[in-house]
Every structure is written in C-alpha cells, then in structure tokens.
Short mmCIF file of C-alpha atoms (C1' of nucleotides) in Angstrom, two decimals:
data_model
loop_
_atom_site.label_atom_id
_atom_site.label_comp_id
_atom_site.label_asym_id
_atom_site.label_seq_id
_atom_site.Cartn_x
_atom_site.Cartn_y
_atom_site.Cartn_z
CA UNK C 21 -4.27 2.00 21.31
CA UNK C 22 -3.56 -0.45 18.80
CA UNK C 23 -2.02 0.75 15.12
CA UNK C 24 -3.47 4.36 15.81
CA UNK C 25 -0.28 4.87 18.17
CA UNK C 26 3.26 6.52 16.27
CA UNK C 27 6.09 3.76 16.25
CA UNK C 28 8.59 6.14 17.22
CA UNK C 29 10.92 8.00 15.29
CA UNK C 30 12.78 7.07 12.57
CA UNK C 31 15.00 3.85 13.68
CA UNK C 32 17.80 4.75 11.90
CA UNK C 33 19.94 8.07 11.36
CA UNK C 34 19.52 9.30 8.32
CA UNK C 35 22.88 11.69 8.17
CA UNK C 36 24.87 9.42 5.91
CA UNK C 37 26.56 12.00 3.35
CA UNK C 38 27.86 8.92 0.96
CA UNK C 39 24.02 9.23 -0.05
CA UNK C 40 23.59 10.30 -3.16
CA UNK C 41 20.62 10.45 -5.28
CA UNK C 42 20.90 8.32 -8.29
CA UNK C 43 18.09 9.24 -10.31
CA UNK C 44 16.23 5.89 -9.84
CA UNK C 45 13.03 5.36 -11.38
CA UNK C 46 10.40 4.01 -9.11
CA UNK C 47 7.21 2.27 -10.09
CA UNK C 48 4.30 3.52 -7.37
CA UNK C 49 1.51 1.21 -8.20
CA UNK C 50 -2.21 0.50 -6.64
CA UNK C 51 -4.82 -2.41 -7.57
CA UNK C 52 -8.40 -2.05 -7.43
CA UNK C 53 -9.55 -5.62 -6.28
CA UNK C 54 -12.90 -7.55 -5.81
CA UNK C 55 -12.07 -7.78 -1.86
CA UNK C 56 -8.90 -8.07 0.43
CA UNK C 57 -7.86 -11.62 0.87
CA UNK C 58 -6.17 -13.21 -2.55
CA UNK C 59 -6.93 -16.84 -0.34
CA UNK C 60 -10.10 -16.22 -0.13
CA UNK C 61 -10.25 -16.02 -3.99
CA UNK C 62 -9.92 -12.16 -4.60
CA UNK C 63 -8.87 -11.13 -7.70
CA UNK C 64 -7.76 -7.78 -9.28
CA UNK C 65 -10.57 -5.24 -11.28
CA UNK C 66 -7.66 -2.59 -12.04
CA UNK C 67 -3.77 -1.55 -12.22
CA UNK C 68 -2.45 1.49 -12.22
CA UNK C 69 1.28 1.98 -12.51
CA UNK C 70 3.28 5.85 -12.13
CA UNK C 71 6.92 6.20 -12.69
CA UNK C 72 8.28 8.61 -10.49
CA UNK C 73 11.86 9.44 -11.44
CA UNK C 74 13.74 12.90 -10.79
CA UNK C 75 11.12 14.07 -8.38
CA UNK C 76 8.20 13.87 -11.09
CA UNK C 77 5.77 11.61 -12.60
CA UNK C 78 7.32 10.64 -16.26
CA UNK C 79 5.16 7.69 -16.92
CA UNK C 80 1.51 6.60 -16.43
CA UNK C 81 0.03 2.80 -16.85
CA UNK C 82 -3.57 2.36 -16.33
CA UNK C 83 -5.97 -1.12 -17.13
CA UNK C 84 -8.96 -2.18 -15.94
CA UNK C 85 -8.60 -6.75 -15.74
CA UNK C 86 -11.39 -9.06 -16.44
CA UNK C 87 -11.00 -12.42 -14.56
CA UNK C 88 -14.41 -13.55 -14.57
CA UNK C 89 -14.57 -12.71 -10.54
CA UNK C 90 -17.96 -11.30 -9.92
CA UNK C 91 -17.24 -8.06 -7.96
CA UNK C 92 -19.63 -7.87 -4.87
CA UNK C 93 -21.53 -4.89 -4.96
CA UNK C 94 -20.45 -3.34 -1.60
CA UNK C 95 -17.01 -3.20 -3.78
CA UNK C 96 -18.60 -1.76 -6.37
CA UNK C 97 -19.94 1.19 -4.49
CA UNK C 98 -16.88 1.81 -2.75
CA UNK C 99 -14.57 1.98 -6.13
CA UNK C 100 -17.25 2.50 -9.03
CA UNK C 101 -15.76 -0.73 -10.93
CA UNK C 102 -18.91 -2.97 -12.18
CA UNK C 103 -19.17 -6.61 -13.53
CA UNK C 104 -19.73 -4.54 -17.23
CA UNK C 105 -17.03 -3.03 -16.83
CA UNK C 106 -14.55 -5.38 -16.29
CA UNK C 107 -16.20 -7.89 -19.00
CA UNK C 108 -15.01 -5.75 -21.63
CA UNK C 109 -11.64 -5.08 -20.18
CA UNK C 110 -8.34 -7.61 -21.24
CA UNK C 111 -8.05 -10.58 -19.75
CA UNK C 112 -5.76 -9.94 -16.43
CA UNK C 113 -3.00 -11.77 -17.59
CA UNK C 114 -2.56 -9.76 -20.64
CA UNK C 115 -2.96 -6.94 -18.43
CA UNK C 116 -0.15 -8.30 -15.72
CA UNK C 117 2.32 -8.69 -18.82
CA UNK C 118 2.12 -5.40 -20.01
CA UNK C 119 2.37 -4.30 -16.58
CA UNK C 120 5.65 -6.18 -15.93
CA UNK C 121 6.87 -4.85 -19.07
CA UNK C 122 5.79 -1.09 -18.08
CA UNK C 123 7.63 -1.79 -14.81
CA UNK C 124 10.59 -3.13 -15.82
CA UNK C 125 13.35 -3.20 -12.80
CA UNK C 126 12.12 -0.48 -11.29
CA UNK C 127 11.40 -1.28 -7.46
CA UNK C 128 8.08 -0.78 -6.60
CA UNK C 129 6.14 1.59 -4.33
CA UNK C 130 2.33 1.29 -2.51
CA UNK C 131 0.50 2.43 -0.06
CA UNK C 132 -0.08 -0.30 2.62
CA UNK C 133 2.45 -2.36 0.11
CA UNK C 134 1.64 -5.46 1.91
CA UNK C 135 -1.29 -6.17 -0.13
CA UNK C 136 -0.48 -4.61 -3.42
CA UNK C 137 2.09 -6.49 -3.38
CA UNK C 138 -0.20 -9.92 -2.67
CA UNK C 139 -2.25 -9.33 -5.63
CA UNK C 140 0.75 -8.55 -7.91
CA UNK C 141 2.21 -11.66 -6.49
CA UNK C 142 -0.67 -13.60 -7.09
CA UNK C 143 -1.75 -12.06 -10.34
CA UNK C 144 2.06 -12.41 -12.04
CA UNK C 145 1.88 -16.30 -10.76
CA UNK C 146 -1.53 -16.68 -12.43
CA UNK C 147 -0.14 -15.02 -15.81
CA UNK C 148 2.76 -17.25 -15.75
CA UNK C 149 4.91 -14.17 -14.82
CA UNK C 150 7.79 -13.97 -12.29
CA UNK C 151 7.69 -12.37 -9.21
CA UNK C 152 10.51 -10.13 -8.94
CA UNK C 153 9.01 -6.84 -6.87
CA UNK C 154 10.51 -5.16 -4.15
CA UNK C 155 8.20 -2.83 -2.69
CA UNK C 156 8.10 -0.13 -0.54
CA UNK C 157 5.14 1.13 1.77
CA UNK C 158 4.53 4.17 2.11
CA UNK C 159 2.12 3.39 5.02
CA UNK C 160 4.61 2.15 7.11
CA UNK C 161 6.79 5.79 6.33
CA UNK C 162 4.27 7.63 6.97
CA UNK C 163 3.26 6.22 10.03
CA UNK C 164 7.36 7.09 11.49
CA UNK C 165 7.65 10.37 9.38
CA UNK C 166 3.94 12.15 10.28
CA UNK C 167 3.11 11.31 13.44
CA UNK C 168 0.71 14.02 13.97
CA UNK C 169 -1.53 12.91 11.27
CA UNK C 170 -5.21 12.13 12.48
CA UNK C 171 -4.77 8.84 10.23
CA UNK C 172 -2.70 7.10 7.78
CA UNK C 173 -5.23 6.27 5.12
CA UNK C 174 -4.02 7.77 1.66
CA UNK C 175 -6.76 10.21 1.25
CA UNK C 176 -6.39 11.32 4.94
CA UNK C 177 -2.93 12.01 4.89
CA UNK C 178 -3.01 13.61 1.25
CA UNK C 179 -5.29 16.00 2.76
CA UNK C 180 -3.43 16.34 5.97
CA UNK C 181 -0.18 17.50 3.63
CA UNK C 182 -1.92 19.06 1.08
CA UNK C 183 -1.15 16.85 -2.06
CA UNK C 184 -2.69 16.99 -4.84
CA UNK C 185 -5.22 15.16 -6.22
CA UNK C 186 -6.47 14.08 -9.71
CA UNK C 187 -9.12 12.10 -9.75
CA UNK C 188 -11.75 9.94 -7.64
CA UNK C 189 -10.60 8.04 -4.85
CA UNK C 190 -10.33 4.31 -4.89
CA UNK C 191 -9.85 4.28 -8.80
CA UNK C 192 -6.24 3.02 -9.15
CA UNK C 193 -5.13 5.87 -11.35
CA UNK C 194 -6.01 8.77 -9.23
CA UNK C 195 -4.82 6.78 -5.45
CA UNK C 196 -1.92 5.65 -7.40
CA UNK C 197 -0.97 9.19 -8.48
CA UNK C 198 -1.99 10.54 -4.85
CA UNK C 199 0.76 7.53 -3.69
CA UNK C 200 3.44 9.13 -5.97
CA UNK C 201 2.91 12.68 -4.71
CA UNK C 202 3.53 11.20 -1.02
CA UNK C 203 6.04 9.04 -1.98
CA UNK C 204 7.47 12.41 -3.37
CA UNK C 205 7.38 14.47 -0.28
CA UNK C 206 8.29 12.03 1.78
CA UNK C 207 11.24 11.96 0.19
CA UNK C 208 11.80 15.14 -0.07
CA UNK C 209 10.79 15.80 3.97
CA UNK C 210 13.78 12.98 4.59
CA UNK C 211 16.18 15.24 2.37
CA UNK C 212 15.21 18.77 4.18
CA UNK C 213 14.80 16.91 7.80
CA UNK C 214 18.52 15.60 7.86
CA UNK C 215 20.30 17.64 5.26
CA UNK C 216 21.56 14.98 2.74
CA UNK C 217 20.58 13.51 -0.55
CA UNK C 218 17.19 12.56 -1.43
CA UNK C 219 17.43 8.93 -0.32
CA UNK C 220 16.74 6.45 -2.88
CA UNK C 221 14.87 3.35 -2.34
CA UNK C 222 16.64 0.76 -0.56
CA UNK C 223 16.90 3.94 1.92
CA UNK C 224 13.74 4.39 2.15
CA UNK C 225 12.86 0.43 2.88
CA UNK C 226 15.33 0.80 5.68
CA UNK C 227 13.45 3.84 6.62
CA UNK C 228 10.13 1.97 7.12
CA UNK C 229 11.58 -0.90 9.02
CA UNK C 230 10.59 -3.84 7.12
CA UNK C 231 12.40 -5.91 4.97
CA UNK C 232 11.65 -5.06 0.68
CA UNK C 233 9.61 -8.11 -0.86
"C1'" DT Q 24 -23.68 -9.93 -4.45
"C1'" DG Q 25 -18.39 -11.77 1.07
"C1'" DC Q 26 -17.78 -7.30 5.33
"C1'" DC Q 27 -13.72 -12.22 4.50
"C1'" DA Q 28 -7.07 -11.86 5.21
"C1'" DG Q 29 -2.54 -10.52 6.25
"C1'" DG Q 30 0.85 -7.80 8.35
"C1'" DC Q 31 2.41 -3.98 11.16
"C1'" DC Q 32 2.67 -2.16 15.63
"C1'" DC Q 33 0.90 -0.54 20.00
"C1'" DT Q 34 -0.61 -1.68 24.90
"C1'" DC Q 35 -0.63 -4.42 28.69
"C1'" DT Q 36 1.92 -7.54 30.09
"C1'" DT Q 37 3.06 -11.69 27.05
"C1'" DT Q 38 3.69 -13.91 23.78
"C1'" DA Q 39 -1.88 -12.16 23.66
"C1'" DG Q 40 -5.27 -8.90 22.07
"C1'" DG Q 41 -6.77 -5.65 19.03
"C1'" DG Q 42 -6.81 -1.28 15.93
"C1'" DC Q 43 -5.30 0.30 11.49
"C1'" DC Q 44 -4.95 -0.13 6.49
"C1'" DT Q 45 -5.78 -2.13 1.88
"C1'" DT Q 46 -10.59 -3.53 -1.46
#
DNA sequence: TGCCAGGCCCTCTTTAGGGCCTT
C-alpha cells in the first residue's frame, strides 16, 4: 500500500547509444537539520558536500552551521548534533557561501532530494545566495531501479547492496558519502542493465521521473 | 526541547486517502 509499492519499471528506454559519458562532476550533498519543515522555521545544523566525478569521490566539503535555532532534543538523539555544538560552528551563511563556491555548476545529487534541496533553497536565500541547483534523487531511482529492496531509506538500501559505509548515520558526512556510493552504482547498474554509457545526469533525472529543480 | 511539512506514488476508485522518506 501506499509509497511501500514499486512504481514500475523504468519509464523510459535507456538503449540510446548517442550516450556518452562526459565525465561530469556531480555534487551529492545531505543537510543535517533541526526538523523537516523549513515553514515551520527549520533550519540547517550541518552540510556535507562529495564530488563524485569519474566513478569516484575526488572532493569532500563538510560544516557544521550555527543559526541560533535551538535543536530539539529528539533531533539531537537521532543525529548527535547539540546546541554546543553548533554555537561554535560559522554562522550558516558563511557556511552556505563556501558551499556554493565548493559546488560550483556541478548539478546536485540527494537522497529524498526534495528536501535537501528545500533547505539549500532556503538557506542560499537567507545568505543572500542564488538558487541555481538542479538536483537529482536518488530516492526516487532507487525506488524504479531496486524494487526488491525491503525499503528505500539510505541506510536500508546501502545495506541491502552492500555499500560501504564510513561513518555514523545521520551525520551529513558519512549519509552523504553513503549517497555517493549509491548514486555510483546506480549508475553503474543503468550502464550494465542496458549496455550503453554510464548516463550522466540529466539522464538520470529523466530516469527518476521528475522534473530537476 | 516540535513528532511539525512537502512531495512522490500506490490503491481504491477519484480526485481522495495514506505510507514512505527526509531531520
């Protein structure tokens, strides 16, 4: 019932042999938050940004923010982020330019992108930053590529495929790496599964069936 | 110390209801 079910294959073939792979970078990023909802007042505790480019991790960015957002303590359980730590971390908009900078052009990749890429929204409005990033999700991928996963969360699926992992879970350094080694077979499953270039991705946008932000 | 919002996508029938996923 509900979001448990498989959407269905992929909706698109994926045979096109004009693809070739162009050696893009791509900037797989996750934010540690003090809840879900931005409207609500949310802000973000931590960045971390990978680039991913040739099949490997080149680059790593990692900050905790401070915003003066008290972080409630069930959120502070679940990720290990305090109120100390985040007073003594640079103010998020310093934080948000030197992750703009880190990014660059590259497009950008999350796991359940749709609200990564709300806080990076908000966060680059509030630092007087534009909002430029086109993500990808590689929830929604996984959801048409696995379908025989028991569930779609990140940890859950980087233990259903065996990924590697570096570090706790629901710091943004170690789920952001965990991202970029799914984002990385899931590219590479795409290549092996229809016999062409390791899309880039735009492809893999098209893949997950919703329009790039 | 707040259990919140937003979006996707499935099911059962309809543009509604509800689970999943993020913190």
């Amino acid at each position: 019932m509900g979001g448990r079910g498989a959407p269905g294959p992929l909706p698109m073939s994926f045979t096109d042999p004009s693809d070739s792979f162009r050696g893009d970078t791509v900037a797989v990023l996750d934010f540690e938050t003090t809840g879900v909802s931005v409207s609500a007042g949310d802000r973000a505790t931590e960045l971390a940004i990978v680039l991913v480019r040739a099949g490997r991790i080149v680059d790593r960015f990692q900050s905790l923010m401070h915003t003066g957002v008290p972080i409630p303590w069930h959120i502070q359980r679940l990720t290990g982020i305090t109120d100390e730590m985040t007073a003594s971390a640079p103010p998020a908009a310093q934080v948000m330019r030197d992750a703009a900078a880190f990014v660059g052009d590259a497009p950008m990749v999350a796991h359940n992108a749709g609200f990564d890429r709300r806080f990076w929204g908000h966060e680059c409005g509030l630092a007087g930053l534009p909002d430029q990033g086109r993500f990808a999700c590689t929830l929604l991928l996984s959801r048409r590529l696995y379908l025989d996963a028991p569930s779609h969360k990140l940890g859950s699926l980087a233990e259903h495929l065996g990924l590697p992992r570096s570090g706790p879970a629901h710091r943004a350094l170690a789920d952001t790496e965990m991202a970029a080694h799914l984002w990385l077979r899931m590219v590479a499953d795409l290549q092996e599964r229809h016999g062409c270039a390791a899309p880039d991705h735009d492809r893999m946008v098209q893949l997950q069936g919703t329009p790039a932000g």
